[in-house]
Coordinates of C-alpha atoms in Angstrom, one line a residue:
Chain A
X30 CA 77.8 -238.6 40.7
X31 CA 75.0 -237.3 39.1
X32 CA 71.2 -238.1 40.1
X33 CA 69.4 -239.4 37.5
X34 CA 66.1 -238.8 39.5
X35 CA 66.5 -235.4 39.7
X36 CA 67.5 -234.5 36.2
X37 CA 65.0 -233.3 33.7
X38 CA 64.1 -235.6 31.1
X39 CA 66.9 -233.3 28.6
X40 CA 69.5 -233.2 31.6
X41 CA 69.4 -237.1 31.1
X42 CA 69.2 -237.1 27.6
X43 CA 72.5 -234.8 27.1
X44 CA 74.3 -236.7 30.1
X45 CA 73.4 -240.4 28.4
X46 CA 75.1 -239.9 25.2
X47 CA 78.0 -238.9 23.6
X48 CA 79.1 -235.3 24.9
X49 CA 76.6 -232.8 22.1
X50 CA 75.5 -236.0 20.0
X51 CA 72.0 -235.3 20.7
X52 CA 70.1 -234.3 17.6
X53 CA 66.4 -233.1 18.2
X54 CA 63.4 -234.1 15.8
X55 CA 60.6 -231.9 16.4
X56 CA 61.7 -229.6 18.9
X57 CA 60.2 -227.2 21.0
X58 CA 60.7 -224.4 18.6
X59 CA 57.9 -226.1 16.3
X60 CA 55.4 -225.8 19.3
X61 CA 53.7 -228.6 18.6
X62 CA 51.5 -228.5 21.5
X63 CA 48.5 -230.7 22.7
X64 CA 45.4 -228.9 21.3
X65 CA 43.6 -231.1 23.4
X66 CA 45.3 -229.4 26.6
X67 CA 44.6 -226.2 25.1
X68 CA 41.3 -226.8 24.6
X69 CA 40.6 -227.8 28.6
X70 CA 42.8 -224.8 29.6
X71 CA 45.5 -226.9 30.5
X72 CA 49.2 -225.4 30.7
X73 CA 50.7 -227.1 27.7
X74 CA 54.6 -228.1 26.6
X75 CA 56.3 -227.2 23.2
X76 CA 57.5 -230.7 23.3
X77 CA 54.6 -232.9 24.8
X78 CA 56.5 -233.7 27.5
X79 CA 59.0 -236.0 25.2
X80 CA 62.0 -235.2 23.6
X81 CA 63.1 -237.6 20.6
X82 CA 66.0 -237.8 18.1
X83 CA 69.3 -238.9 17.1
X84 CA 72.6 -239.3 18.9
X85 CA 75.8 -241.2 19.6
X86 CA 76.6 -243.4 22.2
X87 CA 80.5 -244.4 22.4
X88 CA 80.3 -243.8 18.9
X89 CA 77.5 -245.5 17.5
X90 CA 74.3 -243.7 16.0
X91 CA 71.4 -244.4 18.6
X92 CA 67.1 -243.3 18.3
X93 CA 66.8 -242.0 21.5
X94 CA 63.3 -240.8 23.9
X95 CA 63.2 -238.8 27.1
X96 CA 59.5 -238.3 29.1
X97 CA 59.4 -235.5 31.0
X98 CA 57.8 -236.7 34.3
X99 CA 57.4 -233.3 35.8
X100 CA 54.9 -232.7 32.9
X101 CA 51.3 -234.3 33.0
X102 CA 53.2 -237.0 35.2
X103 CA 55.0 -237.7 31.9
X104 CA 51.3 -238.5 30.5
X105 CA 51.5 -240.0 26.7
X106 CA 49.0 -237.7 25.0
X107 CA 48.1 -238.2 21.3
X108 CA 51.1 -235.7 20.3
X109 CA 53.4 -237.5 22.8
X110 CA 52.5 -240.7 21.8
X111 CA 52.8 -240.1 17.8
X112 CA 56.2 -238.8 18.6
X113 CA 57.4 -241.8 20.3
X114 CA 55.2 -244.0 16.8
X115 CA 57.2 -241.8 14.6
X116 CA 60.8 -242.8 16.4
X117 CA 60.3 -246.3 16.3
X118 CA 58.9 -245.7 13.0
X119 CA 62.3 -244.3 11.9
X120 CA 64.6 -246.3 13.7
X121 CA 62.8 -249.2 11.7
X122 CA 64.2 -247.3 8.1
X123 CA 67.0 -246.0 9.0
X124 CA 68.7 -248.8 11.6
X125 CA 70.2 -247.2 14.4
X126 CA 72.4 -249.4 16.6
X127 CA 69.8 -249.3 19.4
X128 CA 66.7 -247.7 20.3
X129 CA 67.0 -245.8 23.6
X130 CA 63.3 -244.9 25.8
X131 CA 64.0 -243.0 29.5
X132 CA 61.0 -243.8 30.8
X133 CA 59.3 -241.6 33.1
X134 CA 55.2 -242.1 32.7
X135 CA 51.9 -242.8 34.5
X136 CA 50.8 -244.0 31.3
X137 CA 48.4 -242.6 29.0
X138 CA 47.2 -238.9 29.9
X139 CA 43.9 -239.2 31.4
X140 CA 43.0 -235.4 29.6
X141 CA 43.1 -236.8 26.3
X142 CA 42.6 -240.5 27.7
X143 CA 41.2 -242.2 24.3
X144 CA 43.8 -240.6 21.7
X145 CA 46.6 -241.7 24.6
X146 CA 45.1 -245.1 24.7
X147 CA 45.4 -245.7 21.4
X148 CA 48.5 -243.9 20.8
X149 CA 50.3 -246.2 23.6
X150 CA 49.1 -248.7 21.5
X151 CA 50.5 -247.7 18.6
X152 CA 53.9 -247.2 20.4
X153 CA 53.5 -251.2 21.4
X154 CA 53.2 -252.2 18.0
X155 CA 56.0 -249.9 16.2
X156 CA 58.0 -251.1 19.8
X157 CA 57.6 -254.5 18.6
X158 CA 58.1 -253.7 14.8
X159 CA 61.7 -252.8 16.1
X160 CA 62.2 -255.1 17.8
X161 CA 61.6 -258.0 15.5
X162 CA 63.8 -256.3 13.3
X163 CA 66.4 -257.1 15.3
X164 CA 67.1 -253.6 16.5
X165 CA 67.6 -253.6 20.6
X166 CA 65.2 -251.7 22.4
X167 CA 66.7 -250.8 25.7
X168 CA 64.5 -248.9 28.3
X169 CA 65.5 -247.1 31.2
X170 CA 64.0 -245.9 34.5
X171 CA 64.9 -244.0 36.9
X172 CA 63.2 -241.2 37.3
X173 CA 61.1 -240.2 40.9
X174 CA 57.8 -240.6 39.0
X175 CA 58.5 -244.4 37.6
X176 CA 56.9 -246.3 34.6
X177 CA 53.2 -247.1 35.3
X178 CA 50.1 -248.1 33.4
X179 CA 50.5 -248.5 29.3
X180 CA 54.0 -247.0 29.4
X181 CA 54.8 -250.4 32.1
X182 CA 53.1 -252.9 29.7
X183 CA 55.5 -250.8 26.7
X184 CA 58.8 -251.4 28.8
X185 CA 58.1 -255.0 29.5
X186 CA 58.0 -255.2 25.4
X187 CA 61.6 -254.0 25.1
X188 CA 64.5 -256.4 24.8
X189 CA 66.0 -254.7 28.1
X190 CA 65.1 -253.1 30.9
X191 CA 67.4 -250.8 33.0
X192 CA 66.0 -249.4 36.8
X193 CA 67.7 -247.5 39.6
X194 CA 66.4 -248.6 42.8
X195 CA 64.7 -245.0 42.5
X196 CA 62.7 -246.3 39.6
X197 CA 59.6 -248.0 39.9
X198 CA 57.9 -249.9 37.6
X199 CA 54.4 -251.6 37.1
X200 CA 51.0 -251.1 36.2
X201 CA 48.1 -249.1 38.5
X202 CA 49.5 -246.7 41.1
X203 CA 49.5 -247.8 44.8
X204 CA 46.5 -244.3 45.0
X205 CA 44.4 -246.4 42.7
X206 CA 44.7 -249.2 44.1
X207 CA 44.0 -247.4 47.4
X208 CA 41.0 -245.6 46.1
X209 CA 39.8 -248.6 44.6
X210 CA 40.3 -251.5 47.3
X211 CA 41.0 -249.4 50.5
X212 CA 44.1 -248.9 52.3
X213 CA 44.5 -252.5 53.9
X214 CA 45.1 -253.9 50.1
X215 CA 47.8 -251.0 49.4
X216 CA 48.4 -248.4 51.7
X217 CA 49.8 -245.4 48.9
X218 CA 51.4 -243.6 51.8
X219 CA 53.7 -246.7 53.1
X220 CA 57.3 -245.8 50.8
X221 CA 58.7 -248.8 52.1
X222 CA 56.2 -250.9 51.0
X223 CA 55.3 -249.4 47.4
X224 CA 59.1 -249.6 47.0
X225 CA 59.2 -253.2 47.7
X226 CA 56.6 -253.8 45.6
X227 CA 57.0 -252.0 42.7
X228 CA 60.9 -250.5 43.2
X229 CA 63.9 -251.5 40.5
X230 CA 65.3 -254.0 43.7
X231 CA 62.3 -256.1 43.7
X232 CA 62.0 -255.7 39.4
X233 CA 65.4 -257.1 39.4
X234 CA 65.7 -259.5 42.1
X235 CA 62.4 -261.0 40.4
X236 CA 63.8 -260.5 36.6
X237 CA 61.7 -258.2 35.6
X238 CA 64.0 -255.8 34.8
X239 CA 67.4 -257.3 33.6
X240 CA 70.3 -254.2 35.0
X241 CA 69.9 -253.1 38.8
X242 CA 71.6 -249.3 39.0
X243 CA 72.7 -246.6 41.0
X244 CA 70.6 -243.6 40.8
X245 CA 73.7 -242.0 38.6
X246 CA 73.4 -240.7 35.0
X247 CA 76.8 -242.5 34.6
X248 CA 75.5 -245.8 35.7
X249 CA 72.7 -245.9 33.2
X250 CA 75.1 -244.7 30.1
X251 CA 77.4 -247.6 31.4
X252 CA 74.3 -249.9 31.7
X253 CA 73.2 -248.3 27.8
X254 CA 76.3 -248.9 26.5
X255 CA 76.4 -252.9 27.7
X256 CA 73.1 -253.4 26.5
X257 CA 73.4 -252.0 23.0
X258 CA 74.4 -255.8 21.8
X259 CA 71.3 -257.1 23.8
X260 CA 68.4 -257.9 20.7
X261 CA 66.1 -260.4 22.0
X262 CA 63.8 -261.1 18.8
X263 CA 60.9 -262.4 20.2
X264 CA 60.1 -266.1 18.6
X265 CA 57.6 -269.4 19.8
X266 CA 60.5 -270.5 21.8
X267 CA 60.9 -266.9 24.1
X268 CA 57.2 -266.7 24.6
X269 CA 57.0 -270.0 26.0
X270 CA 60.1 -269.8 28.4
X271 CA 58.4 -266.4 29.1
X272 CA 55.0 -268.0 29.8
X273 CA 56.6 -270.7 32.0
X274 CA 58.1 -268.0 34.0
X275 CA 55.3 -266.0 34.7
X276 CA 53.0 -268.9 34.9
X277 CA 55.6 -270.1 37.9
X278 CA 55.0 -267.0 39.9
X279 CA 51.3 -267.6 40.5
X280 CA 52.0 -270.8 42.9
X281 CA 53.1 -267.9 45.8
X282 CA 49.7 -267.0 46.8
X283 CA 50.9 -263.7 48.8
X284 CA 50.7 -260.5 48.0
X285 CA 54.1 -259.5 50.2
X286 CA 57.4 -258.9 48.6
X287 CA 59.7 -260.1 51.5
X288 CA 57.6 -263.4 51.6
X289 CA 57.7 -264.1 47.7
X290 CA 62.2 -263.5 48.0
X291 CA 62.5 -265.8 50.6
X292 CA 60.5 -268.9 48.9
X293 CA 62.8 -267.4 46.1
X294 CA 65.2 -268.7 47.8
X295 CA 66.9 -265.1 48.6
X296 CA 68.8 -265.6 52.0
X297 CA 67.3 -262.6 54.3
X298 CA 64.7 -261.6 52.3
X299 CA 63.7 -259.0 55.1
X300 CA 67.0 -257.4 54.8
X301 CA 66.6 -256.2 50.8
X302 CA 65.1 -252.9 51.6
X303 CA 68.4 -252.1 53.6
X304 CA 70.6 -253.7 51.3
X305 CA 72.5 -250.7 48.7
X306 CA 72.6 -251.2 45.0
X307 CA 75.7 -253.9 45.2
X308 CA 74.3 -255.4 48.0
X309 CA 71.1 -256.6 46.0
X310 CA 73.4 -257.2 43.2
X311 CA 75.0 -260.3 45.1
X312 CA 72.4 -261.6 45.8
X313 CA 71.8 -262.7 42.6
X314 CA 68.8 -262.2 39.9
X315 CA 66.3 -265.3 40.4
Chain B
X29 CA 25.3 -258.0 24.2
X30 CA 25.9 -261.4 26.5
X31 CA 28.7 -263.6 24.8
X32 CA 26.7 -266.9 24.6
X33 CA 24.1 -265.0 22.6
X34 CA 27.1 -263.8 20.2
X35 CA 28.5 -267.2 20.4
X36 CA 24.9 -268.1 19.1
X37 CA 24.3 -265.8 16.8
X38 CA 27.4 -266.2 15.1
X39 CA 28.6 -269.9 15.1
X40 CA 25.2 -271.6 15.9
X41 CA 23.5 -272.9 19.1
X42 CA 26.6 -275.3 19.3
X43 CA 29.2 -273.2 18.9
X44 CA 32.1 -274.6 21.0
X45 CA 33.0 -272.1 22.8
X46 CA 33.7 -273.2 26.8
X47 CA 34.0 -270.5 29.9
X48 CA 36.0 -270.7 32.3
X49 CA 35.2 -268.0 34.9
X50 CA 35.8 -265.1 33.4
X51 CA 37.9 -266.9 30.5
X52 CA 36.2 -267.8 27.1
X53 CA 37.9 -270.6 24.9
X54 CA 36.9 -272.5 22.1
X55 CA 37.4 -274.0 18.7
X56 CA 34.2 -272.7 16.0
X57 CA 33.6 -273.4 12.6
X58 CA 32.9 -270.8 10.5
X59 CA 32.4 -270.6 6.8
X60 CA 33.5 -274.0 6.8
X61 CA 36.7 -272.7 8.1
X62 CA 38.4 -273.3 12.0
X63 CA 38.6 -270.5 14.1
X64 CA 39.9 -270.1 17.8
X65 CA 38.1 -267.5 20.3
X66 CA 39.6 -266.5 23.1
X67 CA 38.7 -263.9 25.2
X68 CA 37.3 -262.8 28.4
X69 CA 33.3 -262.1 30.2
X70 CA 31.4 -260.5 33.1
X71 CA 33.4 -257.6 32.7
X72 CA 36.4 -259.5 33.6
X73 CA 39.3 -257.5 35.7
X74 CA 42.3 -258.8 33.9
X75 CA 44.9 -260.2 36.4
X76 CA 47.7 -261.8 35.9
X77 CA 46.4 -265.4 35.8
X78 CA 44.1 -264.0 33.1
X79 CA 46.2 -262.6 31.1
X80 CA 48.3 -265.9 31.2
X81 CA 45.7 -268.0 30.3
X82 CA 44.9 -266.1 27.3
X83 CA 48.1 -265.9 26.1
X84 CA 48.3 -269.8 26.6
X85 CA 45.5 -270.4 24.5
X86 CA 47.4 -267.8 21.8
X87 CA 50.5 -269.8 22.5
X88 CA 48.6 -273.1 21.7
X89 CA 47.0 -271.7 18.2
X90 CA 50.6 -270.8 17.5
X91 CA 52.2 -274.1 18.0
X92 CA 49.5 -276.6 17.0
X93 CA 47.2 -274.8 14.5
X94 CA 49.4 -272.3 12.0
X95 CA 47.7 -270.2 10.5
X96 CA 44.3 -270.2 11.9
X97 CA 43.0 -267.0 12.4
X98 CA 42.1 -265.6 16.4
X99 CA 38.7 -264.0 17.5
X100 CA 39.3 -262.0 20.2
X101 CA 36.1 -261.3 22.6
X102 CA 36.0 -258.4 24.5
X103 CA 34.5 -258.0 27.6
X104 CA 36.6 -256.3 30.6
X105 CA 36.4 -253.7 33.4
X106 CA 40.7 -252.8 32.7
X107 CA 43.2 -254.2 34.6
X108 CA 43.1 -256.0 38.2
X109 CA 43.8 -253.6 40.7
X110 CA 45.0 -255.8 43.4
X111 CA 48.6 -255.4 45.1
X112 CA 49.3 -259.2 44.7
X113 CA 49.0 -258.8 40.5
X114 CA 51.5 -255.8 41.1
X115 CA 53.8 -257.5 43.0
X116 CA 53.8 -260.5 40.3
X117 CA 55.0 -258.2 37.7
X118 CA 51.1 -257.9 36.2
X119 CA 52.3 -255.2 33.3
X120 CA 54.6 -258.2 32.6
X121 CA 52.1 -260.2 32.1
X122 CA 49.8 -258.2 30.0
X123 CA 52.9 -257.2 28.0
X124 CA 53.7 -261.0 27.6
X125 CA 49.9 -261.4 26.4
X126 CA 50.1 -258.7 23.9
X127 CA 53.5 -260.0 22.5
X128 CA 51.8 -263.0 21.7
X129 CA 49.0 -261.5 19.9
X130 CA 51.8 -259.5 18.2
X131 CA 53.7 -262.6 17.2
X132 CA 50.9 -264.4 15.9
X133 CA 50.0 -261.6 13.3
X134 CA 53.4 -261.7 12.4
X135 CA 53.3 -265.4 12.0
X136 CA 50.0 -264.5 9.2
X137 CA 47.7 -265.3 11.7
X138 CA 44.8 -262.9 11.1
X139 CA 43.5 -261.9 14.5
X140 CA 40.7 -260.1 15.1
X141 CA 39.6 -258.3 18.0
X142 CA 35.4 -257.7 18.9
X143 CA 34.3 -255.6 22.0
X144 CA 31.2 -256.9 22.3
X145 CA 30.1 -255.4 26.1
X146 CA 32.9 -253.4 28.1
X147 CA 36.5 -252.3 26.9
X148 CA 38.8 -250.4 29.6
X149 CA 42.3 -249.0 29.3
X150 CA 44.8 -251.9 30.4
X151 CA 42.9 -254.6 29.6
X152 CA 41.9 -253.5 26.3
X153 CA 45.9 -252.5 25.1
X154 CA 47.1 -256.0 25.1
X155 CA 44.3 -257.6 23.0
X156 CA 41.7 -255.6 20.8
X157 CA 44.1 -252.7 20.5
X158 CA 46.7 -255.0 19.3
X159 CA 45.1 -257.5 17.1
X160 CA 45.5 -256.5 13.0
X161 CA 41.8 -254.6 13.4
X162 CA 39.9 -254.3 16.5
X163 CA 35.8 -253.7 15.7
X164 CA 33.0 -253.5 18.1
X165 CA 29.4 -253.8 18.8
X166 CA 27.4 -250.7 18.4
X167 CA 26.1 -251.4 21.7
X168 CA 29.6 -251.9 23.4
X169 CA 31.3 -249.1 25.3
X170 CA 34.8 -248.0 25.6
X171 CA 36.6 -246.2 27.8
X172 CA 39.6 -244.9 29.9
X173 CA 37.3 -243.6 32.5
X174 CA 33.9 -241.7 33.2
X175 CA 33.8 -237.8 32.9
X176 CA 33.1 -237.6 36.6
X177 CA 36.2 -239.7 37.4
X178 CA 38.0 -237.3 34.8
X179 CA 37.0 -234.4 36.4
X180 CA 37.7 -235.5 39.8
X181 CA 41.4 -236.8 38.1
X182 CA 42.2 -233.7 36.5
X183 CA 40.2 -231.4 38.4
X184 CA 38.3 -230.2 35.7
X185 CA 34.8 -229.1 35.7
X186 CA 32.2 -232.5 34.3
X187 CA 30.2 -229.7 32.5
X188 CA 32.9 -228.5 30.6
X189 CA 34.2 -231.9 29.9
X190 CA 30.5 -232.8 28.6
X191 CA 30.7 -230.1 26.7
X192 CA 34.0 -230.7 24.6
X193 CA 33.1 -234.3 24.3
X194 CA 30.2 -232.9 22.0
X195 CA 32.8 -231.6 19.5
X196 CA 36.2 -233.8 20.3
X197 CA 36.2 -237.4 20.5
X198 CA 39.6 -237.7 22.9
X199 CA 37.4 -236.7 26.1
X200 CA 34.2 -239.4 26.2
X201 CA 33.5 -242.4 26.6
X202 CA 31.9 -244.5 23.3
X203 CA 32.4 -246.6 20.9
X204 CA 31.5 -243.9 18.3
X205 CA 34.4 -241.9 19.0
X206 CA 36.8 -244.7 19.1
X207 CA 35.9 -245.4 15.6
X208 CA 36.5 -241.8 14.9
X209 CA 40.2 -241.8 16.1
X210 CA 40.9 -244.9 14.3
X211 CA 41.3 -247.6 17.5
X212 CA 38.3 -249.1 16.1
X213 CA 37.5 -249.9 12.6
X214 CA 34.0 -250.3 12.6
X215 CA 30.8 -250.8 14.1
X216 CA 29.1 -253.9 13.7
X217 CA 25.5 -253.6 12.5
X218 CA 22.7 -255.5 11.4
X219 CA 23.9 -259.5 10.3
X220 CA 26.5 -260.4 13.0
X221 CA 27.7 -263.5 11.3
X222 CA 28.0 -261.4 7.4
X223 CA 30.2 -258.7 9.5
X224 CA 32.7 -261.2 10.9
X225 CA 32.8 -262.5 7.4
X226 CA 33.6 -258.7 6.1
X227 CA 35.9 -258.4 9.1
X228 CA 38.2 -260.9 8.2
X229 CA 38.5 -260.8 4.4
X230 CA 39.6 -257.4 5.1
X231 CA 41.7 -257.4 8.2
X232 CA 45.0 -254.9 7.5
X233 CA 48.2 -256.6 8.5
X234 CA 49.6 -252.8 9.0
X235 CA 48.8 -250.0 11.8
X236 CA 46.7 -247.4 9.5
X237 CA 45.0 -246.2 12.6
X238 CA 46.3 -242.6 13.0
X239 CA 45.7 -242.3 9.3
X240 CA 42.0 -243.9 9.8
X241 CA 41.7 -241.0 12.1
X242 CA 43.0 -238.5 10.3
X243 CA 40.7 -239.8 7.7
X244 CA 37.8 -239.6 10.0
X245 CA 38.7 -236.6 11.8
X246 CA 38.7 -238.2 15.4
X247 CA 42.8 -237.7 15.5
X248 CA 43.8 -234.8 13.5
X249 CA 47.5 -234.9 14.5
X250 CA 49.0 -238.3 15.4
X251 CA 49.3 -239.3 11.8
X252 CA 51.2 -235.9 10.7
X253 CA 53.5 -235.6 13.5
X254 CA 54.7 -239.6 13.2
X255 CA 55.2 -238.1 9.2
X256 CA 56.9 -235.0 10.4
X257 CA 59.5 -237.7 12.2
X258 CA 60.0 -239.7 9.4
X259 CA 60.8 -236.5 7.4
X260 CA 62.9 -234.1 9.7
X261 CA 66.3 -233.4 8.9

């Protein structure tokens, strides 16, 4: 078994798909740097921090993403982001079988905050472009830093979403909320809690994110490879089941995760955070 | 500028447009023509509720008026940065917001997006930045945060962010240097009513923003390197 978390955005990439299927576009031997980074004096990456391109997975061609979280927090930048444009962009004239994106972002990269904003804007719309064209978009997370702020609004556009119990997902950072509301809102130092409110158990318990995996490479190829049939095109009819859903969740007027399971109806709501992977798995998705 | 003196200037004193809180809804005639505005006021923080009842009037246009194009007012302070919103999946619900913006265009609504006070980050994405053209007042301001929350953020010195902003758009605040990178089309100046009339005879149904950019010389690179994709081997 092989952490997910703890690989490097290409470690995952080459463990996903088939064994040396992984194509590069734009790798780090074109240096195509952030001048924006440069310009502040900021370390920059050959690859933005995201690595894109072709592969195979159990024999079908995939697009495929990796964010590197352990650079600018896996930051979408206006290099990053156009990188991430032009792979959807592609996917949309070429048809892979799937569009792959291994999340791993605190959204857009406050250095170059308006080109990032726009650019994770972009990616929504050339996200969406694929996926109306019928072409499964299937994110993953798993990695330590999660999926926050734009790059949390872009995996809840995909057709399906993949998490370890590692992975967190949603949309300001438990320090912001901190810094913004003061520790009795969110405390950012309480694990437990940021994990049962934010963490892939809770995503999936809640359907929010629709596979609940082991932190294991293996486990998210495995989860890849079942989802590859899963295109959702979005029509009227999704948006309003959608809308009923979410609309639903604002009659629990708490703000704790245990309390929201168990009117849920999820026996022993104050035993998820102890429960393993299968554990939370038989409990059943609400 | 305050919405009801928008709402005046560019529908009439009886324009039909209702608030709710921070919500703004409403039916307007214009050009002889219906329109629906929806959008959002006092600097809104957009929660999840918020960004539900948005999309439910979206939803609405969809089913019951085809075809009838969407104003967008924008007015918010970003997203609500409350523990409840994140534990009720709030990037879901600005994700299901945008997708029904995103349907509607595809549906040949034309939807337009105004910020005509405040535009921040998250709750700026899912409307404005995702409507067919997004313009703004010249007045407005847009941001992803201050340069002294920058510099505390990324430990950067204000002076020397003030001092790139001067040459590169991507660091400051301002509606000027969104229109330079393309996010925002144009300014709105002079006859309010005349420039929503320009706005949406000419709304593009495709993302030309990073070329807009380009063009403008706010975002040198995004447009190339999507190109360079599309083109490596």
């Amino acid at each position: 078994m092989i952490s997910y978390a703890e690989c490097s955005a290409r470690e995952r990439l080459a463990l996903l798909v088939d064994e040396g299927s992984f194509h590069e576009w734009l790798p780090p031997a074109l240096k195509l740097t952030s001048p924006h980074l440069a310009q502040l004096g900021v370390p920059s990456a050959f690859d933005d921090g995201v690595a894109i391109g072709r592969a195979m997975l159990t024999g079908r061609p995939v697009f495929i993403a990796a964010q590197e979280g352990q650079f600018m927090g896996g930051g979408v930048g206006e290099v990053h982001g156009a990188k991430l444009v032009g792979l959807f962009r592609r996917a949309l004239r070429d048809r892979p079988h799937a569009v792959l994106l291994l999340a791993e972002s605190g959204g857009v990269r406050l250095h170059e905050a308006n080109a990032g904003l726009i650019a994770v804007s972009e990616v929504m719309r050339a996200l969406l472009d694929v996926r109306a064209a019928g072409i499964p978009v299937i994110v993953l997370i798993g990695g330590t830093g999660g999926c926050f702020g734009g790059m949390g609004i872009v995996a809840r556009c995909a057709d399906h979403v993949v998490m370890s119990d590692i992975g967190r997902l949603a949309m300001s950072g438990p320090e912001v909320i901190e810094a913004s509301h003061g520790v009795e809102e969110f405390d950012s130092r309480d694990r437990a809690l940021v994990w049962r409110t934010t963490g892939g158990k809770h995503r999936w318990l809640t359907g929010d994110c629709d596979a609940l995996v082991e932190d294991d490479v293996a486990a998210f190829r495995t989860a890849a490879i079942r989802a590859l049939g899963a295109s959702r095109p979005v029509t009227l009819e999704l948006l309003e089941a959608e809308h009923a859903r979410l609309a639903a969740r604002l009659a629990f007027e708490g703000a704790e995760a245990t309390d929201w399971w168990a009117a849920l109806g999820v026996a022993d709501a104050a035993r998820v955070p102890d429960l393993d992977v299968a554990g939370v798995l038989a409990l059943g998705a609400r | 500028m305050d919405w009801h003196t928008l709402a005046t200037r560019l529908f009439g004193a009886g324009h039909g447009i209702t608030r709710d809180g921070d919500f703004l809804h409403g039916t307007v005639e214009f050009d002889g023509e219906p329109l629906s505005v929806i959008g959002t006021t006092g600097h809104a923080p957009i929660g999840v509720a918020l960004a539900l009842a948005q999309a439910r009037a979206v939803l609405d246009v969809l089913t019951h008026n085809p075809g009838r194009a969407l104003l967008l007012l924008i007015d918010t302070q970003g997203q609500q940065l409350r523990r409840r919103d994140e534990l009720l999946g709030i990037n879901r619900a600005m994700a299901h917001l945008g997708m029904c913006i995103d349907l509607a265009r595809r549906r040949g609504h034309r939807v337009l997006g105004l910020v005509y006070d405040q535009a921040l980050s998250g709750g700026f994405i899912t409307s404005g930045l995702i409507a067919d053209a997004c313009d703004a007042l010249p007045e407005a301001e847009i941001r992803v945060m201050r340069l002294p929350a920058m510099a505390r953020v990324t430990k950067l010195p204000e002076a020397l962010l003030a001092q790139l902003s001067e040459s590169n758009p991507v660091f400051a605040p301002g509606v000027a240097n969104y229109v330079a990178m393309g996010g925002v089309r144009r300014l709105w100046d002079g006859d309010l009513a005349q420039a929503l009339r320009a706005a949406l005879a000419d709304a593009p149904t495709q993302d030309l923003r990073a070329e807009d950019g380009a063009a403008r010389g706010g975002r040198r690179l995004a447009a190339g390197i999507v190109q360079r994709v599309l083109d490596a081997a």
